[in-house]
Coordinates of C-alpha atoms in Angstrom, one line a residue:
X1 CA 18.9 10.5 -8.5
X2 CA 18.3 13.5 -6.6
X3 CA 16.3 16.8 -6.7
X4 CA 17.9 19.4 -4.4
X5 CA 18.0 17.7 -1.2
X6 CA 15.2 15.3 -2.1
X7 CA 17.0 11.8 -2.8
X8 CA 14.7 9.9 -5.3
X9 CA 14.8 5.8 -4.7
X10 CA 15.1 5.2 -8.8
X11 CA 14.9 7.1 -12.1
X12 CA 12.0 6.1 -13.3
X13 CA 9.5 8.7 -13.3
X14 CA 5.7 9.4 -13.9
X15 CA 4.6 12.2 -16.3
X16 CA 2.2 14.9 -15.4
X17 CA -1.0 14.4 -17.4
X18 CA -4.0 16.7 -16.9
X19 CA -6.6 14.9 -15.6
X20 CA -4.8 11.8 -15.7
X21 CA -2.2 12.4 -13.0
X22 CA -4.5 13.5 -9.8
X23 CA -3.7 12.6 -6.2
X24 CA -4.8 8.6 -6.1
X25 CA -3.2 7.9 -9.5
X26 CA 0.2 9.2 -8.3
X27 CA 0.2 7.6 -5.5
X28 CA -0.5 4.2 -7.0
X29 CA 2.4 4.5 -9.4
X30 CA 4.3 5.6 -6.5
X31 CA 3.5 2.4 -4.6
X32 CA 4.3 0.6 -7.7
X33 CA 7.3 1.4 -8.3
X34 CA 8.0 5.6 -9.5
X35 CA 10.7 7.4 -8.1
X36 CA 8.6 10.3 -8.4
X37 CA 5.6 12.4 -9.7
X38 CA 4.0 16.1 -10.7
X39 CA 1.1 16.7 -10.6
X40 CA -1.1 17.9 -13.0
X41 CA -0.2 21.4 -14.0
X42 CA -2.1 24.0 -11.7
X43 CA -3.1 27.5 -13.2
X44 CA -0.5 30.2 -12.1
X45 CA -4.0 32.7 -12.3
X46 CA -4.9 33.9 -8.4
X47 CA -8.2 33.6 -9.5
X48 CA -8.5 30.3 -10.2
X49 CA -6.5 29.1 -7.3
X50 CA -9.4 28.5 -4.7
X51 CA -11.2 26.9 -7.4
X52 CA -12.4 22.8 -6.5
X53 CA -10.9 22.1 -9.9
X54 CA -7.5 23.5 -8.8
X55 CA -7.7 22.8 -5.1
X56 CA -7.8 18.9 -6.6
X57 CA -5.0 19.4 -8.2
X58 CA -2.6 20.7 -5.7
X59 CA -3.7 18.2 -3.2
X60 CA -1.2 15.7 -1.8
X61 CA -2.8 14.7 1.6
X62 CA -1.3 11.6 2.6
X63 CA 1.2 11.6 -0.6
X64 CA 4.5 9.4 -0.6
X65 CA 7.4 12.2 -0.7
X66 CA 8.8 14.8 -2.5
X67 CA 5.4 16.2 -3.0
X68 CA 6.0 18.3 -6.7
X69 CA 3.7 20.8 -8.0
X70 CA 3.6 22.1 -11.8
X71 CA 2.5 25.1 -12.1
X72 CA 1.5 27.0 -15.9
X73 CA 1.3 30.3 -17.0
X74 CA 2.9 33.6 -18.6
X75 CA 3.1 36.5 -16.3
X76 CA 6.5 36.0 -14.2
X77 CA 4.7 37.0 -11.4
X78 CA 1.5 35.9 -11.4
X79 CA 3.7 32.7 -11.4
X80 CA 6.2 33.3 -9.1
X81 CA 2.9 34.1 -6.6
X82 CA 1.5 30.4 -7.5
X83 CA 5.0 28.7 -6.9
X84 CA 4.9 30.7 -3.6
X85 CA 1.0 29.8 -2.7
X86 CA 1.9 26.3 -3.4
X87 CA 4.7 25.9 -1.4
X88 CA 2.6 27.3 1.3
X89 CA 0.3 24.6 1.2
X90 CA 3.4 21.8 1.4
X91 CA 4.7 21.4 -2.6
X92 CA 8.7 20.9 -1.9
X93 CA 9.0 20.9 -5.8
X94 CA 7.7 23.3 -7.9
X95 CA 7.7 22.1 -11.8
X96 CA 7.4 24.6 -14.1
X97 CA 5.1 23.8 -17.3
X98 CA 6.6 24.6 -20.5
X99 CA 6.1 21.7 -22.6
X100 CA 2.4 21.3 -22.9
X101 CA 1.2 21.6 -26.7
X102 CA -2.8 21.6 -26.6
X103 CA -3.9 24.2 -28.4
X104 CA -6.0 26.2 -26.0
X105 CA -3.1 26.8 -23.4
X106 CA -0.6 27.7 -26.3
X107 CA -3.0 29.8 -27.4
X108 CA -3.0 31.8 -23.9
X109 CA 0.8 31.7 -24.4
X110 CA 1.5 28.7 -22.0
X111 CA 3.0 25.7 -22.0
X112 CA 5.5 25.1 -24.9
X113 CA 4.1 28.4 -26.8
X114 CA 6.7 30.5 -24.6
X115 CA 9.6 28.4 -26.2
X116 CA 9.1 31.1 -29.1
X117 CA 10.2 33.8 -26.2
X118 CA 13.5 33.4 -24.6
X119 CA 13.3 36.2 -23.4
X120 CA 10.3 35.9 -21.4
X121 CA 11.4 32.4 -20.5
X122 CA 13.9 33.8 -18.9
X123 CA 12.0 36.3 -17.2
X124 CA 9.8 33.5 -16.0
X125 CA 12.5 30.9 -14.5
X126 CA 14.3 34.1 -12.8
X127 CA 11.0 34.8 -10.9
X128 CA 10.1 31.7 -10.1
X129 CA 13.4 30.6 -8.5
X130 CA 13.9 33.7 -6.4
X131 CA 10.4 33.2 -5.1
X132 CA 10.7 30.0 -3.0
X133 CA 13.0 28.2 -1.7
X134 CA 12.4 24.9 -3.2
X135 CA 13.8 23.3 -5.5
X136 CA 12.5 24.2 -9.1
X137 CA 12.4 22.3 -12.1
X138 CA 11.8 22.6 -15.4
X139 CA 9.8 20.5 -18.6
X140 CA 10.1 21.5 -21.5
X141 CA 10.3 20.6 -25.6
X142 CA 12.8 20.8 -28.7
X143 CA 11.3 23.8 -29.6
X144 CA 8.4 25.3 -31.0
X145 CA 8.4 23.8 -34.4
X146 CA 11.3 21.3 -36.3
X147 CA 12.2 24.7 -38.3
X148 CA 12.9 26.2 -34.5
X149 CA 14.6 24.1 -32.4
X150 CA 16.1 25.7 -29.4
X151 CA 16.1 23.5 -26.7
X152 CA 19.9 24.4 -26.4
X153 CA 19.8 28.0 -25.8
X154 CA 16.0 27.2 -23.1
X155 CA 18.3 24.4 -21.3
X156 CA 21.1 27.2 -20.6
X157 CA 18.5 30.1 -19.8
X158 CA 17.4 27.2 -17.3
X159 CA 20.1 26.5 -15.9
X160 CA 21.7 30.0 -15.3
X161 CA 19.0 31.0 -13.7
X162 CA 19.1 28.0 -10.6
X163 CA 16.9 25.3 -12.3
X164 CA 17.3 22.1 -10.3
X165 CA 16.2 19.6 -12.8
X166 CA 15.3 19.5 -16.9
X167 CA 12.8 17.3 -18.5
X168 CA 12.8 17.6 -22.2
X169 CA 10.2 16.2 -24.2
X170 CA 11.5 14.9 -27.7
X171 CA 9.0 16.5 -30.1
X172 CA 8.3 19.9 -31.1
X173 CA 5.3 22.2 -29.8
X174 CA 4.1 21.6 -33.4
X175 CA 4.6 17.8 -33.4
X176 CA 1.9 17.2 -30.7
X177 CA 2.0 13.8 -29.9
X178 CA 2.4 12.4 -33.6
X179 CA 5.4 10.4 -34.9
X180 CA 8.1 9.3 -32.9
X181 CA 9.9 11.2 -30.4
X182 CA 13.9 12.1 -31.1
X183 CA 16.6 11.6 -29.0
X184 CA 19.2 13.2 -30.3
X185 CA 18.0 16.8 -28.8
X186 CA 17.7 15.2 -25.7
X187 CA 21.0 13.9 -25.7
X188 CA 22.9 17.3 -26.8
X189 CA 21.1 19.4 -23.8
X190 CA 22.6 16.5 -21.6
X191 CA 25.7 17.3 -22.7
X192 CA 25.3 21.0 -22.3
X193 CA 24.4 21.2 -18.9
X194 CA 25.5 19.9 -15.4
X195 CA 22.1 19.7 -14.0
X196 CA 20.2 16.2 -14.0
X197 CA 18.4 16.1 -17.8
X198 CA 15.3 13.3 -17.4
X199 CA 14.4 12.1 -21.0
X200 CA 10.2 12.5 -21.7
X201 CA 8.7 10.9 -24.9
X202 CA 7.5 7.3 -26.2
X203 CA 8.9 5.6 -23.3
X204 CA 6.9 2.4 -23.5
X205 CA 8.5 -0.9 -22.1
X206 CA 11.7 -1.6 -20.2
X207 CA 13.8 -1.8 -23.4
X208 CA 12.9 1.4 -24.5
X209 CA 13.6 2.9 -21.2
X210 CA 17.7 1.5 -21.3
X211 CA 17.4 2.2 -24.5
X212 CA 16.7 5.9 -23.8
X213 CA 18.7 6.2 -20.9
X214 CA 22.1 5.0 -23.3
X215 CA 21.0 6.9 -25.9
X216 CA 20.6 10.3 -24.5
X217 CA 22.9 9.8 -21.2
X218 CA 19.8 10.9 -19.8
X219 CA 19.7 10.9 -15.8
X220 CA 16.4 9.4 -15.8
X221 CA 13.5 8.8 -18.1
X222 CA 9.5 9.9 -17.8
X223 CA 6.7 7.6 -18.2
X224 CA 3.1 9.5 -19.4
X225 CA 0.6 7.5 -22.2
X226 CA 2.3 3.8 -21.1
X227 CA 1.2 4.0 -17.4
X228 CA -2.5 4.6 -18.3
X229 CA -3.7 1.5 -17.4
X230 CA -0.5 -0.4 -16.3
X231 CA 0.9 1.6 -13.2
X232 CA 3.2 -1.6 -12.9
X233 CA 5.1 -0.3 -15.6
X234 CA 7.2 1.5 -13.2
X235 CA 8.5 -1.5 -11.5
X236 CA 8.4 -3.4 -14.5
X237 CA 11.1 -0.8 -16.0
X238 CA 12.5 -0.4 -12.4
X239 CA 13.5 -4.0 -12.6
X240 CA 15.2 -4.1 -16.4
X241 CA 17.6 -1.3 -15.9
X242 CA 19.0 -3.1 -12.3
X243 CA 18.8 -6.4 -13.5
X244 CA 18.2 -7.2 -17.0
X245 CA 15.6 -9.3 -16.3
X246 CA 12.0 -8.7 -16.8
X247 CA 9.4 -9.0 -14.1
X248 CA 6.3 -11.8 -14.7
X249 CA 3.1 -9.8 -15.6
X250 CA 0.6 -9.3 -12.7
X251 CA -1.0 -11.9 -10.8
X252 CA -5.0 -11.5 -11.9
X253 CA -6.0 -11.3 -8.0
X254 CA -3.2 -8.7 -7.7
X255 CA -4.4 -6.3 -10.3
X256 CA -8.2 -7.2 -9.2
X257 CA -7.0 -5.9 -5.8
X258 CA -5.4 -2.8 -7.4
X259 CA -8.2 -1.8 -9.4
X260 CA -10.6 -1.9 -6.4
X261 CA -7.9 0.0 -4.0
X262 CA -7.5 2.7 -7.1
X263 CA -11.5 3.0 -7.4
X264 CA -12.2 3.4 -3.9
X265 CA -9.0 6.1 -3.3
X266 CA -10.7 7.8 -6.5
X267 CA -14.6 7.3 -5.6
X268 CA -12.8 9.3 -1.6
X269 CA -10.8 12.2 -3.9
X270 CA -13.8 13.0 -6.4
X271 CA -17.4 12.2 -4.4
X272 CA -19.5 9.2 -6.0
X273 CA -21.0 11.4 -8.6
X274 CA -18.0 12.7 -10.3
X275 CA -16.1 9.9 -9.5
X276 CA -17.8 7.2 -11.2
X277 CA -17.8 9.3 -14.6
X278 CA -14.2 10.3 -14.0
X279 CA -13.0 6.4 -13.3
X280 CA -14.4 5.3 -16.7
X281 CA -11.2 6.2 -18.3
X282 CA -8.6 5.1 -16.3
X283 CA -11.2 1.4 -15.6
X284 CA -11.2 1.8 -19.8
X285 CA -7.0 1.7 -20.2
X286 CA -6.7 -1.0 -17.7
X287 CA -8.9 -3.7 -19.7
X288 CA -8.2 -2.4 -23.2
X289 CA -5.7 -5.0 -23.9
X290 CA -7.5 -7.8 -22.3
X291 CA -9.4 -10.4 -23.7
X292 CA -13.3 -8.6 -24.0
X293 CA -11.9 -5.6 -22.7
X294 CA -13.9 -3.5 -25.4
X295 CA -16.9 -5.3 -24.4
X296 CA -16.5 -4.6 -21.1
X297 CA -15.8 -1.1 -21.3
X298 CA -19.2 0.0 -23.3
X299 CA -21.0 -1.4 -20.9
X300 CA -19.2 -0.5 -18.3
X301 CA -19.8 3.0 -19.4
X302 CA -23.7 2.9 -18.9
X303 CA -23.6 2.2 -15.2
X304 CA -23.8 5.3 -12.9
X305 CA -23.3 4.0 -9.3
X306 CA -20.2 2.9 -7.5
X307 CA -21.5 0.0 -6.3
X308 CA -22.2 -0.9 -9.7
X309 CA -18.6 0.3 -10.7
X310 CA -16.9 -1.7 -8.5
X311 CA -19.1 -4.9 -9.0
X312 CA -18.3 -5.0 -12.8
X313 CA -14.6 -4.3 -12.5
X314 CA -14.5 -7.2 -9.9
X315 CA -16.3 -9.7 -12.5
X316 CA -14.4 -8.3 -15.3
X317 CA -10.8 -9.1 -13.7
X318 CA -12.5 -12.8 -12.2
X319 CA -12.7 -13.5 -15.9
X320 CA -9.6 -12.9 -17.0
X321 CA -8.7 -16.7 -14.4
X322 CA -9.9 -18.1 -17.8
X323 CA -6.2 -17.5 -19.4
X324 CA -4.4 -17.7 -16.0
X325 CA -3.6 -16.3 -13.3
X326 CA -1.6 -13.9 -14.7
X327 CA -2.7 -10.9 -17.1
X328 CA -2.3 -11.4 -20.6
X329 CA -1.7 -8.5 -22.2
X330 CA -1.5 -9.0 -25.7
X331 CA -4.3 -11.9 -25.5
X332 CA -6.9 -9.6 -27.2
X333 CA -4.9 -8.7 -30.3
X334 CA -3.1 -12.3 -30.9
X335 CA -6.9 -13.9 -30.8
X336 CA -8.5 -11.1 -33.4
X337 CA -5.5 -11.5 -35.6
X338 CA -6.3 -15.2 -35.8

């Protein structure tokens, strides 16, 4: 798999997440087992650039390469200026955010609202390309709603214009994050195009991901909501499509180990203040399948040091040497259903 002349070591990839996907997050994956990773998507406004918020996001001191950048917006040049500042500051990728449904970007007509614009869209890609000389890629949906579904003609705008890379989210602006996501979209744009097509939506286990990938003839598939919590999923998935085989869960001193190097990287990126409140979520995904994971997590949420922070996530994971030494996952569920 390669992105210009950026040669990826697999095809398994991590999503960009907005306020998910920061600088110590991506590189854990990345250590774990992702070909590669975006950050989260960075506001194409000048104003907002030197912003702390924004600074955070575009950040990739120390980051295992290709560094990628996605950037959001409407105005072709105001984005075409952000893909430029960014490079600038060491992004060899610039990602191009067209896929995001929340309501309060699409409402600024970001994100997936410009699928209803192909005109624009074009506008937009044609700018941003002949503004750096990166390579630049692009994620997007099906279209804006199951009545508008023009991922076709947006995959052909893309690529005419120099678009290195496609990722296509299977669900519609309008379908959120509800149902299931389709394939069938994905796997027509494939064929349409000669650039690599990476497959985005409801990739949850190593099955699903070779299931995906011989569906859609897909290049490579995206991992978002499934690597909250379980960053391993990238090698886990990593593993299945060379091998067939699946990969043990985690060793309990292994994750224990993790959590505390994630923390500590996240405590460095944030400051202790914001950092403690800000690890509560990610500290929340990586125990909710555990046996008293929810317990945990409540109280968890009450304490406002790091010290503190990292002391109960150390108990919490010495605990879990009750059901072995490895993690079990679905332990939780299979003892409340009894």
């Amino acid at each position: 798999m390669q992105i210009g002349p950026h040669l990826l070591r697999n095809n398994v990839f991590v999503a960009p997440m907005a306020g998910v996907t920061d600088r110590p997050f991506r590189q854990l994956c990345k250590e774990l087992g992702a070909g590669y990773a975006v950050s989260e998507m960075a506001a194409s406004n000048p104003r907002l650039w030197a912003t702390e918020k924004s600074s955070r996001r575009t950040d990739h001191t120390g980051e295992m390469e290709p560094k990628a950048v996605q950037i959001a917006g409407a105005d072709p040049k105001d984005l075409a200026d952000c893909a430029r500042f960014n490079v600038e500051r060491g992004a060899q990728i610039i990602d191009i955010n067209m896929g995001c449904p929340v309501k309060k970007v699409c409402n600024a007509w970001c994100g997936s609202a410009l699928l209803q614009d192909e005109e624009l869209v074009k506008r937009i890609v044609d700018a941003v390309v002949g503004a750096v000389d990166v390579p630049v890629t692009l994620k997007f949906r099906t279209g804006w709603d199951r009545d508008n579904k023009n991922a076709l003609n947006i995959a052909r705008i893309a690529e005419d214009a120099g678009i290195a890379m496609l990722t296509l989210h299977g669900r519609t602006r309008a379908d959120g994050y509800k149902g299931d996501a389709e394939y069938d979209m994905i796997a027509a744009v494939k064929k349409s195009v000669s650039i690599p097509v990476v497959a985005n939506g409801d990739i949850t286990s190593p099955e699903k991901a070779k299931f995906v990938l011989d569906y859609t003839g897909a290049d490579a598939v995206m991992v978002g909501r499934a690597a909250q919590g379980r960053p391993w999923i990238f090698r886990e998935i990593d593993y299945y499509l060379r091998t067939g085989q699946h990969l043990p869960a985690p060793l309990v001193d292994e994750v224990r180990a993790l959590m505390d190097e994630h923390l500590r990287g996240h405590y460095a990126f944030y400051g202790d203040y914001l950092g403690v409140r800000t690890a509560r979520k990610h500290i929340g995904w990586y125990v909710r399948d555990l046996q008293g994971g929810e317990e945990f997590r409540q109280k968890m949420n009450l304490l406002e040091s790091v010290d503190e922070q990292l002391l109960a996530v150390d108990q919490f994971f010495e605990s879990q040497w009750r059901y072995g030494e490895r993690l079990q996952y679905r332990l939780a569920e299979d003892l409340q259903a009894a």
